Amino acid sequence: MAPARAHIRVRAGRSPTRPQAGETEDTVPADLTPEPAREPHSTDDQTPAGDVDQDPQAPSMGPSNAPSTATSPARRVSAGQPRQTRASDAFDNPSRSSKQTWKPTHARKKEVLKALGIFQRATAEHLWRMLRPSDSHDRITRDTLNALKGDGKVRVETRLESNHQLWVLTERGHKEAKQLLPGNVRVSVLRKLEVDDDGEPVTGEGFDEHAAAVTMTAAVLTGAGFGTPLSWQTEIGHKLPYGYTQYADLTMRAPDADVPVMLLEVDRVTEPVDVLVAKVRRYSEWFELLAPRADKDHERAARSYGGARVHDFRLWSRIYPATSHEGYVPVAFVFTGKTKAQRESRIRRLEEAARRYFAGEPYSGRASGITAVDYHQAVPVVVTELERIKADPDGAAGKVWRRLGRDEDEWQTLREALDNPDGDRLYTVQRKEAHRRKEEREAAQREAQRPVCTRCGAKFTDDRWQSIRQSSWHSEGDELCEPCLDEHHEQVRAEKTARLQAQEAAAREAADAEAKKNRGLFGRRR
């Protein structure tokens, strides 16, 4: 399998690949493997919702070392508070009146250029969380961006609704990022500066907000130890036979964190739940595609039998590494925006509508008492919220994930959520227990059928019982246990011996009588 590549463009949006003129929906593309998305794509959330709950952060105040984003929930501004207004440079940039200077190093400049080359758009907070999570604030990251801006390598594309500056590479910075990134890493498409008829810069509107949410998701996960900036891919397409391509916002590979691969969809609560359900369905359809030259009959037999062997015939196993858990590659939905109640309602509706894709199936031919679930042909779906991640002291490494299909109130770590305690491991335990119970039932039934000696009332031993069953005809003493049978045989022998002895004695007496008689006759004749 080819090594993981970080592909490299935060999407402005997505659009299904539709059949071209003259094609039918049954037309099968020559290549169904995931591929980097090509710009531009439309998106389902082009227009940001006006009532989205924002989480504005406390701005840096002059010479203070405080970051532009709050590092604890207590310092965040609640959704009900009015947004503070500041000069355009006061929010993201250090105060010019500060005497303390932060000198961006050459290493920091290079890592920022590489990150922007991969993710295309990012705020100082994103880069801080992703590249330097051990820093106590993002001040140096902001100064590094400003230094690169002075070098003509980055520019501010727009300000987000949160008032954070969204940075992108200039043409010069884009060229340098290409040289810095490894050859197996695809550089994102250059965001060229566009102006309208009035000479004003054209922003991406909803595209920028979604792109920022995608980069923030990668940032908080990377900062929590899930992979590195180079282990991410963005906008990877999964082609389906009927002409549609399902693009994943992010593809994460973090084998060191026990997550070999995971597909992520970032949702700003701006599109119908049916759209999210359709995404899960299309991922399930792609996971079921056969690999080139796979034997259909063997795959069908493996599918009917169940278990992991079926994946050996599937295309996805040629593209992605083994997941270390039952089932297909896990899919994560990261929700952000609107209110907490709206996000929770959205999660519940997604759980209800997409259950058939993640719920798993009963084990085929299962014995009585087995409740374990066969997840081998299911899509593990986990959900979280950016707001929940940022509020948790442990961030994305904390109990901020929930596996759909489990207890609503059970928030777990990502490893726990992806695990299947009710899957194969439980099945192995329950199968052994079911086998033990079956043996006990059969033993009880066998004991109930065991013959009892008609003489002493004792049960037959296994050997005695087996000797009776092996005999093809009924013989005298079959109703006796082995000791009683021995006594019976001894009695029979004794009786036989006694009869013989009696017969012999009678014969002798008869012989003696005859001889005596003959002697008397001869005596009288003389």
Short mmCIF file of C-alpha atoms in Angstrom, two decimals:
data_model
loop_
_atom_site.label_atom_id
_atom_site.label_comp_id
_atom_site.label_asym_id
_atom_site.label_seq_id
_atom_site.Cartn_x
_atom_site.Cartn_y
_atom_site.Cartn_z
CA MET A 1 0.00 0.00 0.00
CA ALA A 2 1.25 3.42 -0.87
CA PRO A 3 2.53 5.54 2.04
CA ALA A 4 0.22 8.07 3.61
CA ARG A 5 0.20 11.35 1.80
CA ALA A 6 -0.97 14.64 3.15
CA HIS A 7 -3.26 16.07 0.51
CA ILE A 8 -3.58 19.18 0.85
CA ARG A 9 -6.35 21.49 0.28
CA VAL A 10 -8.96 22.70 2.67
CA ARG A 11 -12.09 22.64 0.68
CA ALA A 12 -14.09 25.61 -0.22
CA GLY A 13 -16.96 23.22 -0.66
CA ARG A 14 -18.08 20.10 -2.40
CA SER A 15 -20.21 19.02 -5.24
CA PRO A 16 -21.12 15.54 -6.39
CA THR A 17 -19.55 14.33 -9.57
CA ARG A 18 -22.48 13.90 -11.87
CA PRO A 19 -22.68 11.76 -15.02
CA GLN A 20 -21.65 13.59 -18.14
CA ALA A 21 -23.96 14.03 -21.06
CA GLY A 22 -24.63 10.72 -22.72
CA GLU A 23 -23.66 8.70 -19.64
CA THR A 24 -25.99 6.79 -17.39
CA GLU A 25 -25.72 6.45 -13.66
CA ASP A 26 -24.52 2.88 -14.17
CA THR A 27 -21.38 4.03 -15.94
CA VAL A 28 -18.46 2.74 -13.91
CA PRO A 29 -15.38 4.96 -13.71
CA ALA A 30 -12.10 3.30 -14.53
CA ASP A 31 -10.64 4.29 -11.18
CA LEU A 32 -12.65 4.14 -7.95
CA THR A 33 -9.78 4.88 -5.58
CA PRO A 34 -9.69 7.97 -3.40
CA GLU A 35 -8.01 10.94 -5.00
CA PRO A 36 -7.24 14.51 -3.99
CA ALA A 37 -10.10 16.84 -4.76
CA ARG A 38 -9.73 19.37 -7.53
CA GLU A 39 -10.88 22.93 -6.99
CA PRO A 40 -13.36 24.42 -7.12
CA HIS A 41 -16.14 22.49 -5.41
CA SER A 42 -19.42 23.91 -4.33
CA THR A 43 -20.41 23.28 -0.72
CA ASP A 44 -23.54 22.47 1.13
CA ASP A 45 -22.90 25.31 3.54
CA GLN A 46 -21.90 28.20 1.32
CA THR A 47 -23.89 30.70 3.32
CA PRO A 48 -23.08 30.96 7.01
CA ALA A 49 -26.10 30.88 9.24
CA GLY A 50 -26.90 34.16 10.90
CA ASP A 51 -27.79 32.56 14.25
CA VAL A 52 -24.69 30.40 14.63
CA ASP A 53 -23.39 30.50 18.18
CA GLN A 54 -19.94 31.97 18.09
CA ASP A 55 -17.21 31.45 20.60
CA PRO A 56 -15.28 34.72 20.44
CA GLN A 57 -12.02 34.63 22.30
CA ALA A 58 -10.44 37.15 24.60
CA PRO A 59 -8.08 39.37 22.57
CA SER A 60 -4.46 39.91 23.52
CA MET A 61 -4.01 43.11 25.52
CA GLY A 62 -0.91 45.04 24.67
CA PRO A 63 2.27 43.67 26.20
CA SER A 64 0.45 40.81 27.91
CA ASN A 65 1.53 37.27 27.09
CA ALA A 66 -2.09 36.15 26.80
CA PRO A 67 -2.97 34.41 23.53
CA SER A 68 -5.53 35.72 21.12
CA THR A 69 -7.69 32.71 22.05
CA ALA A 70 -8.64 31.81 25.55
CA THR A 71 -7.07 28.65 26.92
CA SER A 72 -9.73 27.89 29.52
CA PRO A 73 -13.53 27.79 29.36
CA ALA A 74 -13.80 30.44 32.05
CA ARG A 75 -12.20 33.07 29.84
CA ARG A 76 -14.37 32.41 26.80
CA VAL A 77 -17.09 34.87 25.94
CA SER A 78 -20.50 33.24 26.05
CA ALA A 79 -22.80 33.22 23.06
CA GLY A 80 -25.19 35.63 24.78
CA GLN A 81 -22.61 38.39 25.30
CA PRO A 82 -22.10 41.12 22.72
CA ARG A 83 -19.02 40.77 20.59
CA GLN A 84 -16.23 43.18 21.48
CA THR A 85 -15.16 45.54 18.77
CA ARG A 86 -11.52 46.41 18.23
CA ALA A 87 -9.28 47.90 15.67
CA SER A 88 -8.52 45.51 12.85
CA ASP A 89 -5.01 44.70 14.07
CA ALA A 90 -5.73 44.54 17.79
CA PHE A 91 -7.31 41.08 17.79
CA ASP A 92 -4.72 38.94 16.03
CA ASN A 93 -1.60 41.04 16.19
CA PRO A 94 0.59 41.92 19.16
CA SER A 95 0.34 45.48 20.38
CA ARG A 96 2.76 47.82 18.68
CA SER A 97 3.24 49.57 22.01
CA SER A 98 4.71 46.45 23.56
CA LYS A 99 8.40 46.69 24.33
CA GLN A 100 8.71 42.92 24.55
CA THR A 101 9.47 41.32 21.18
CA TRP A 102 9.00 37.78 20.00
CA LYS A 103 11.58 36.83 17.43
CA PRO A 104 10.26 34.24 14.99
CA THR A 105 12.91 31.63 14.31
CA HIS A 106 13.74 30.21 10.92
CA ALA A 107 12.35 26.84 12.06
CA ARG A 108 9.03 28.40 13.04
CA LYS A 109 8.75 30.19 9.72
CA LYS A 110 9.34 26.94 7.84
CA GLU A 111 6.77 24.98 9.83
CA VAL A 112 4.15 27.70 9.30
CA LEU A 113 4.82 27.73 5.55
CA LYS A 114 4.53 23.93 5.40
CA ALA A 115 1.29 23.91 7.38
CA LEU A 116 -0.27 26.56 5.13
CA GLY A 117 0.97 24.59 2.14
CA ILE A 118 -1.00 21.59 3.39
CA PHE A 119 -4.13 23.20 4.81
CA GLN A 120 -4.23 26.30 2.57
CA ARG A 121 -6.05 28.49 5.11
CA ALA A 122 -5.43 28.85 8.83
CA THR A 123 -5.65 31.31 11.69
CA ALA A 124 -2.89 31.91 14.22
CA GLU A 125 -4.87 29.83 16.69
CA HIS A 126 -5.02 26.88 14.28
CA LEU A 127 -1.28 26.98 13.69
CA TRP A 128 -0.52 27.38 17.39
CA ARG A 129 -2.70 24.39 18.38
CA MET A 130 -1.32 22.26 15.55
CA LEU A 131 2.36 23.14 15.54
CA ARG A 132 3.19 24.36 19.03
CA PRO A 133 0.55 23.04 21.45
CA SER A 134 3.11 23.14 24.26
CA ASP A 135 3.37 26.94 23.94
CA SER A 136 1.34 28.72 26.61
CA HIS A 137 -0.03 31.19 24.05
CA ASP A 138 -0.08 31.94 20.33
CA ARG A 139 1.89 35.19 20.51
CA ILE A 140 4.98 33.83 18.77
CA THR A 141 2.83 32.22 16.08
CA ARG A 142 1.18 35.56 15.37
CA ASP A 143 4.53 37.29 15.23
CA THR A 144 5.81 34.58 12.87
CA LEU A 145 2.87 35.20 10.54
CA ASN A 146 3.49 38.92 10.61
CA ALA A 147 7.18 38.36 9.86
CA LEU A 148 6.25 36.15 6.91
CA LYS A 149 3.78 38.79 5.80
CA GLY A 150 6.60 41.31 5.82
CA ASP A 151 8.60 38.89 3.65
CA GLY A 152 5.72 38.76 1.17
CA LYS A 153 5.09 35.03 1.76
CA VAL A 154 1.68 35.10 3.48
CA ARG A 155 -1.28 37.42 3.46
CA VAL A 156 -4.56 37.83 5.30
CA GLU A 157 -7.40 36.62 3.11
CA THR A 158 -10.31 37.62 5.32
CA ARG A 159 -11.59 37.96 8.85
CA LEU A 160 -13.87 35.24 10.16
CA GLU A 161 -17.07 35.85 12.06
CA SER A 162 -15.04 35.20 15.21
CA ASN A 163 -12.86 38.20 14.19
CA HIS A 164 -9.78 36.00 13.66
CA GLN A 165 -7.62 36.67 10.64
CA LEU A 166 -7.53 33.85 8.08
CA TRP A 167 -4.05 33.54 6.56
CA VAL A 168 -3.05 32.08 3.19
CA LEU A 169 0.15 31.80 1.19
CA THR A 170 1.18 34.26 -1.44
CA GLU A 171 2.63 33.02 -4.70
CA ARG A 172 6.12 33.44 -3.30
CA GLY A 173 5.25 31.57 -0.10
CA HIS A 174 3.52 28.87 -2.11
CA LYS A 175 6.66 28.20 -4.11
CA GLU A 176 8.76 27.99 -0.95
CA ALA A 177 6.26 25.65 0.72
CA LYS A 178 6.58 23.30 -2.26
CA GLN A 179 10.32 23.15 -1.73
CA LEU A 180 9.98 22.57 2.01
CA LEU A 181 7.38 19.81 1.92
CA PRO A 182 8.41 16.19 1.20
CA GLY A 183 7.87 14.86 -2.30
CA ASN A 184 5.04 12.56 -1.19
CA VAL A 185 3.02 15.48 0.16
CA ARG A 186 0.69 17.27 -2.21
CA VAL A 187 0.70 21.05 -1.82
CA SER A 188 -2.69 22.73 -1.70
CA VAL A 189 -3.90 24.96 -4.50
CA LEU A 190 -2.70 28.54 -4.29
CA ARG A 191 -5.38 30.97 -3.12
CA LYS A 192 -4.98 33.81 -5.57
CA LEU A 193 -6.04 37.26 -4.52
CA GLU A 194 -9.21 38.21 -6.36
CA VAL A 195 -10.85 41.63 -6.42
CA ASP A 196 -14.29 42.78 -7.50
CA ASP A 197 -15.17 45.59 -9.86
CA ASP A 198 -14.55 48.10 -7.09
CA GLY A 199 -11.10 46.73 -6.40
CA GLU A 200 -12.16 45.15 -3.12
CA PRO A 201 -10.87 41.66 -2.22
CA VAL A 202 -13.36 38.86 -2.86
CA THR A 203 -13.70 36.52 0.12
CA GLY A 204 -15.02 33.01 0.23
CA GLU A 205 -17.84 33.81 2.67
CA GLY A 206 -19.15 30.41 3.84
CA PHE A 207 -16.24 28.67 2.14
CA ASP A 208 -13.79 30.40 4.48
CA GLU A 209 -15.82 29.60 7.59
CA HIS A 210 -16.02 25.93 6.67
CA ALA A 211 -12.33 25.82 5.75
CA ALA A 212 -11.46 27.39 9.09
CA ALA A 213 -13.55 24.78 10.94
CA VAL A 214 -11.81 22.00 9.03
CA THR A 215 -8.35 23.35 9.87
CA MET A 216 -9.33 23.88 13.50
CA THR A 217 -10.45 20.25 13.69
CA ALA A 218 -7.09 19.07 12.39
CA ALA A 219 -5.34 21.47 14.74
CA VAL A 220 -7.05 20.33 17.95
CA LEU A 221 -6.58 16.67 17.05
CA THR A 222 -2.93 17.13 16.16
CA GLY A 223 -2.37 19.11 19.34
CA ALA A 224 -3.85 16.20 21.31
CA GLY A 225 -1.37 13.75 19.80
CA PHE A 226 -3.41 12.36 16.91
CA GLY A 227 -0.89 12.34 14.09
CA THR A 228 1.23 15.20 12.79
CA PRO A 229 0.48 17.99 10.29
CA LEU A 230 2.05 15.83 7.57
CA SER A 231 -0.23 12.87 8.36
CA TRP A 232 -3.40 14.70 7.28
CA GLN A 233 -5.11 14.66 3.91
CA THR A 234 -7.87 17.02 2.86
CA GLU A 235 -10.66 16.63 0.32
CA ILE A 236 -9.90 13.02 -0.66
CA GLY A 237 -12.44 11.75 -3.16
CA HIS A 238 -14.06 8.30 -3.05
CA LYS A 239 -15.49 7.49 -6.46
CA LEU A 240 -18.67 5.48 -6.73
CA PRO A 241 -19.71 3.44 -9.79
CA TYR A 242 -22.72 5.63 -10.54
CA GLY A 243 -20.61 8.73 -11.08
CA TYR A 244 -20.72 10.35 -7.63
CA THR A 245 -17.56 11.16 -5.70
CA GLN A 246 -17.81 11.42 -1.93
CA TYR A 247 -15.16 13.82 -0.61
CA ALA A 248 -13.87 13.55 2.94
CA ASP A 249 -13.10 16.86 4.63
CA LEU A 250 -10.16 15.28 6.43
CA THR A 251 -8.39 11.94 6.47
CA MET A 252 -6.43 11.30 9.65
CA ARG A 253 -3.72 8.70 10.15
CA ALA A 254 -2.52 8.36 13.72
CA PRO A 255 -1.24 4.79 14.23
CA ASP A 256 0.76 5.83 17.29
CA ALA A 257 -2.53 6.83 18.93
CA ASP A 258 -4.19 3.54 17.91
CA VAL A 259 -6.15 5.21 15.12
CA PRO A 260 -4.57 3.93 11.89
CA VAL A 261 -7.08 5.84 9.78
CA MET A 262 -10.27 7.88 10.22
CA LEU A 263 -12.38 9.99 7.84
CA LEU A 264 -13.76 13.24 9.24
CA GLU A 265 -16.69 15.38 8.15
CA VAL A 266 -16.96 18.88 9.61
CA ASP A 267 -20.53 20.17 9.86
CA ARG A 268 -21.47 23.75 10.75
CA VAL A 269 -25.13 22.80 11.27
CA THR A 270 -26.15 24.46 8.02
CA GLU A 271 -27.40 21.55 5.91
CA PRO A 272 -30.21 19.01 6.33
CA VAL A 273 -29.54 15.87 8.37
CA ASP A 274 -30.50 13.86 5.28
CA VAL A 275 -27.31 15.12 3.66
CA LEU A 276 -25.25 13.69 6.50
CA VAL A 277 -27.09 10.37 6.30
CA ALA A 278 -26.39 10.27 2.56
CA LYS A 279 -22.69 10.74 3.28
CA VAL A 280 -22.68 7.72 5.60
CA ARG A 281 -24.57 5.71 2.99
CA ARG A 282 -22.11 6.62 0.23
CA TYR A 283 -19.12 5.77 2.42
CA SER A 284 -20.75 2.39 3.12
CA GLU A 285 -21.26 1.84 -0.60
CA TRP A 286 -17.63 2.70 -1.33
CA PHE A 287 -16.37 0.35 1.41
CA GLU A 288 -18.34 -2.47 -0.23
CA LEU A 289 -16.69 -2.03 -3.64
CA LEU A 290 -14.69 -5.02 -4.82
CA ALA A 291 -10.98 -4.68 -5.40
CA PRO A 292 -9.75 -5.10 -8.99
CA ARG A 293 -9.67 -8.75 -10.02
CA ALA A 294 -11.31 -9.87 -6.77
CA ASP A 295 -13.25 -13.12 -7.03
CA LYS A 296 -16.94 -12.23 -6.71
CA ASP A 297 -17.99 -15.74 -5.72
CA HIS A 298 -15.39 -15.96 -2.98
CA GLU A 299 -16.34 -12.49 -1.74
CA ARG A 300 -20.01 -13.47 -1.65
CA ALA A 301 -19.20 -16.60 0.33
CA ALA A 302 -17.05 -14.63 2.77
CA ARG A 303 -19.81 -12.04 3.17
CA SER A 304 -22.42 -14.68 3.97
CA TYR A 305 -20.09 -16.35 6.46
CA GLY A 306 -19.31 -13.04 8.20
CA GLY A 307 -16.13 -11.93 9.92
CA ALA A 308 -13.11 -9.96 8.76
CA ARG A 309 -12.14 -12.14 5.80
CA VAL A 310 -14.59 -10.31 3.54
CA HIS A 311 -12.38 -7.20 3.59
CA ASP A 312 -9.61 -9.05 1.78
CA PHE A 313 -11.77 -8.75 -1.35
CA ARG A 314 -12.68 -5.06 -0.91
CA LEU A 315 -11.11 -2.02 -2.55
CA TRP A 316 -10.77 -0.03 0.67
CA SER A 317 -8.32 -2.54 2.14
CA ARG A 318 -5.96 -1.77 -0.75
CA ILE A 319 -6.14 1.97 -0.05
CA TYR A 320 -6.29 2.30 3.72
CA PRO A 321 -4.50 0.37 6.47
CA ALA A 322 -6.29 -2.10 8.71
CA THR A 323 -8.31 -0.22 11.30
CA SER A 324 -7.33 -2.46 14.26
CA HIS A 325 -11.07 -2.80 15.01
CA GLU A 326 -13.94 -4.64 13.36
CA GLY A 327 -15.73 -2.86 10.55
CA TYR A 328 -14.91 -0.35 7.87
CA VAL A 329 -12.81 2.79 8.22
CA PRO A 330 -14.43 4.89 10.98
CA VAL A 331 -16.19 8.11 10.05
CA ALA A 332 -16.27 11.06 12.48
CA PHE A 333 -18.68 13.98 12.35
CA VAL A 334 -17.36 17.13 14.01
CA PHE A 335 -20.17 19.61 14.67
CA THR A 336 -19.70 23.29 15.38
CA GLY A 337 -21.86 26.40 15.44
CA LYS A 338 -25.49 27.12 16.28
CA THR A 339 -26.53 26.30 19.84
CA LYS A 340 -25.69 23.33 22.02
CA ALA A 341 -29.31 22.16 21.91
CA GLN A 342 -29.35 22.32 18.10
CA ARG A 343 -26.14 20.32 17.86
CA GLU A 344 -27.48 17.69 20.26
CA SER A 345 -30.72 17.46 18.30
CA ARG A 346 -28.73 17.05 15.09
CA ILE A 347 -26.70 14.20 16.59
CA ARG A 348 -29.87 12.41 17.74
CA ARG A 349 -31.50 12.70 14.33
CA LEU A 350 -28.36 11.48 12.57
CA GLU A 351 -28.21 8.53 14.96
CA GLU A 352 -31.81 7.56 14.27
CA ALA A 353 -31.67 7.97 10.49
CA ALA A 354 -28.28 6.31 9.82
CA ARG A 355 -28.60 3.40 12.27
CA ARG A 356 -28.71 0.72 9.58
CA TYR A 357 -25.19 1.65 8.45
CA PHE A 358 -23.45 1.56 11.85
CA ALA A 359 -25.58 -0.77 14.00
CA GLY A 360 -24.02 -4.07 12.93
CA GLU A 361 -25.78 -7.43 12.62
CA PRO A 362 -26.40 -10.45 14.85
CA TYR A 363 -23.84 -13.19 14.34
CA SER A 364 -25.03 -15.75 11.81
CA GLY A 365 -26.09 -19.07 13.33
CA ARG A 366 -25.56 -17.63 16.76
CA ALA A 367 -26.21 -19.83 19.76
CA SER A 368 -28.71 -19.00 22.46
CA GLY A 369 -27.58 -16.30 24.88
CA ILE A 370 -25.16 -14.53 22.50
CA THR A 371 -25.82 -10.79 22.42
CA ALA A 372 -22.54 -9.72 20.76
CA VAL A 373 -22.79 -7.70 17.54
CA ASP A 374 -21.02 -8.42 14.25
CA TYR A 375 -19.54 -5.05 13.23
CA HIS A 376 -17.38 -6.37 10.39
CA GLN A 377 -19.65 -4.91 7.71
CA ALA A 378 -20.68 -1.74 9.53
CA VAL A 379 -19.38 1.85 9.40
CA PRO A 380 -18.23 2.95 12.87
CA VAL A 381 -19.59 6.51 13.27
CA VAL A 382 -18.38 8.78 16.08
CA VAL A 383 -19.38 12.36 16.77
CA THR A 384 -17.97 15.30 18.69
CA GLU A 385 -18.23 19.09 18.85
CA LEU A 386 -15.45 21.64 18.47
CA GLU A 387 -16.96 23.58 21.36
CA ARG A 388 -16.84 20.48 23.57
CA ILE A 389 -13.22 19.76 22.58
CA LYS A 390 -12.08 23.30 23.35
CA ALA A 391 -13.89 23.28 26.69
CA ASP A 392 -12.36 20.01 27.86
CA PRO A 393 -9.05 20.27 29.79
CA ASP A 394 -7.71 17.29 27.81
CA GLY A 395 -8.94 18.62 24.48
CA ALA A 396 -9.50 16.03 21.76
CA ALA A 397 -7.75 13.43 23.95
CA GLY A 398 -10.49 13.73 26.59
CA LYS A 399 -13.92 12.15 26.87
CA VAL A 400 -15.38 14.26 24.09
CA TRP A 401 -16.41 11.55 21.59
CA ARG A 402 -19.56 9.51 21.34
CA ARG A 403 -20.13 6.38 19.28
CA LEU A 404 -23.52 6.41 17.61
CA GLY A 405 -25.65 3.49 18.71
CA ARG A 406 -24.49 3.58 22.33
CA ASP A 407 -25.69 5.32 25.47
CA GLU A 408 -26.52 8.96 24.69
CA ASP A 409 -24.79 10.19 27.84
CA GLU A 410 -21.66 8.08 27.32
CA TRP A 411 -18.88 10.40 26.18
CA GLN A 412 -15.59 8.57 25.77
CA THR A 413 -12.06 9.03 24.56
CA LEU A 414 -11.58 8.42 20.84
CA ARG A 415 -9.92 5.06 21.46
CA GLU A 416 -12.82 3.95 23.67
CA ALA A 417 -15.40 5.17 21.17
CA LEU A 418 -13.78 3.28 18.29
CA ASP A 419 -13.43 0.10 20.33
CA ASN A 420 -16.07 -2.65 20.12
CA PRO A 421 -16.41 -4.19 23.58
CA ASP A 422 -19.68 -5.78 22.45
CA GLY A 423 -18.14 -7.14 19.24
CA ASP A 424 -15.68 -9.95 18.58
CA ARG A 425 -14.23 -10.05 22.10
CA LEU A 426 -17.65 -10.42 23.70
CA TYR A 427 -18.61 -12.96 21.03
CA THR A 428 -15.57 -15.10 21.87
CA VAL A 429 -16.45 -15.07 25.57
CA GLN A 430 -20.14 -15.70 24.97
CA ARG A 431 -19.44 -18.46 22.45
CA LYS A 432 -17.27 -20.30 24.98
CA GLU A 433 -19.93 -19.85 27.63
CA ALA A 434 -22.64 -21.04 25.22
CA HIS A 435 -20.52 -24.09 24.37
CA ARG A 436 -20.07 -24.83 28.07
CA ARG A 437 -23.82 -24.53 28.69
CA LYS A 438 -24.53 -26.77 25.71
CA GLU A 439 -22.19 -29.42 27.04
CA GLU A 440 -23.88 -29.21 30.43
CA ARG A 441 -27.32 -29.62 28.87
CA GLU A 442 -26.19 -32.55 26.78
CA ALA A 443 -24.54 -34.11 29.81
CA ALA A 444 -27.73 -33.67 31.83
CA GLN A 445 -29.80 -35.23 29.07
CA ARG A 446 -27.34 -38.07 28.80
CA GLU A 447 -27.46 -38.67 32.54
CA ALA A 448 -31.23 -38.72 32.41
CA GLN A 449 -31.03 -41.52 29.84
CA ARG A 450 -28.34 -43.52 31.67
CA PRO A 451 -29.62 -47.06 32.54
CA VAL A 452 -30.11 -48.09 36.16
CA CYS A 453 -29.32 -51.59 37.45
CA THR A 454 -32.50 -53.55 38.13
CA ARG A 455 -30.82 -55.46 40.96
CA CYS A 456 -29.00 -52.82 43.03
CA GLY A 457 -30.38 -49.55 41.54
CA ALA A 458 -26.92 -48.15 40.69
CA LYS A 459 -26.37 -46.19 37.46
CA PHE A 460 -24.35 -47.82 34.72
CA THR A 461 -20.78 -46.71 34.19
CA ASP A 462 -19.84 -45.22 30.79
CA ASP A 463 -18.01 -48.42 29.85
CA ARG A 464 -20.95 -50.63 30.85
CA TRP A 465 -23.40 -48.35 29.00
CA GLN A 466 -21.19 -48.28 25.93
CA SER A 467 -20.88 -52.08 25.90
CA ILE A 468 -24.68 -52.40 25.82
CA ARG A 469 -25.04 -49.83 23.02
CA GLN A 470 -22.35 -51.50 20.94
CA SER A 471 -24.14 -54.87 21.10
CA SER A 472 -26.40 -55.58 18.14
CA TRP A 473 -28.72 -57.93 20.13
CA HIS A 474 -30.17 -58.09 23.56
CA SER A 475 -28.55 -60.57 25.91
CA GLU A 476 -29.27 -61.78 29.40
CA GLY A 477 -28.00 -59.39 32.05
CA ASP A 478 -28.23 -56.20 29.98
CA GLU A 479 -30.33 -54.68 32.74
CA LEU A 480 -27.56 -55.24 35.31
CA CYS A 481 -24.63 -53.03 36.17
CA GLU A 482 -21.16 -54.44 35.84
CA PRO A 483 -20.74 -55.64 39.50
CA CYS A 484 -24.19 -57.21 39.51
CA LEU A 485 -23.52 -58.72 36.11
CA ASP A 486 -20.33 -60.27 37.50
CA GLU A 487 -22.32 -61.65 40.43
CA HIS A 488 -24.95 -62.93 38.03
CA HIS A 489 -22.33 -64.61 35.91
CA GLU A 490 -20.73 -66.10 39.00
CA GLN A 491 -24.13 -67.35 40.16
CA VAL A 492 -24.82 -68.82 36.74
CA ARG A 493 -21.45 -70.55 36.76
CA ALA A 494 -22.04 -71.84 40.28
CA GLU A 495 -25.47 -73.14 39.36
CA LYS A 496 -24.05 -74.77 36.25
CA THR A 497 -21.28 -76.33 38.25
CA ALA A 498 -23.76 -77.58 40.82
CA ARG A 499 -25.94 -79.09 38.11
CA LEU A 500 -22.96 -80.77 36.54
CA GLN A 501 -21.84 -82.07 39.87
CA ALA A 502 -25.37 -83.31 40.60
CA GLN A 503 -25.54 -84.95 37.21
CA GLU A 504 -22.14 -86.55 37.75
CA ALA A 505 -23.17 -87.77 41.23
CA ALA A 506 -26.42 -89.18 39.85
CA ALA A 507 -24.52 -90.91 37.09
CA ARG A 508 -22.10 -92.42 39.59
CA GLU A 509 -24.90 -93.56 41.81
CA ALA A 510 -26.66 -95.11 38.82
CA ALA A 511 -23.45 -96.81 37.77
CA ASP A 512 -22.83 -98.08 41.28
CA ALA A 513 -26.35 -99.39 41.54
CA GLU A 514 -26.09 -101.19 38.24
CA ALA A 515 -22.78 -102.73 39.22
CA LYS A 516 -24.18 -103.91 42.57
CA LYS A 517 -27.18 -105.38 40.85
CA ASN A 518 -24.98 -107.25 38.40
CA ARG A 519 -22.85 -108.66 41.22
CA GLY A 520 -25.97 -110.03 42.99
CA LEU A 521 -27.21 -111.88 39.97
CA PHE A 522 -23.89 -113.62 39.40
CA GLY A 523 -23.77 -114.76 43.07
CA ARG A 524 -27.13 -116.59 43.02
CA ARG A 525 -26.21 -118.53 39.88
CA ARG A 526 -23.36 -120.20 41.67
#
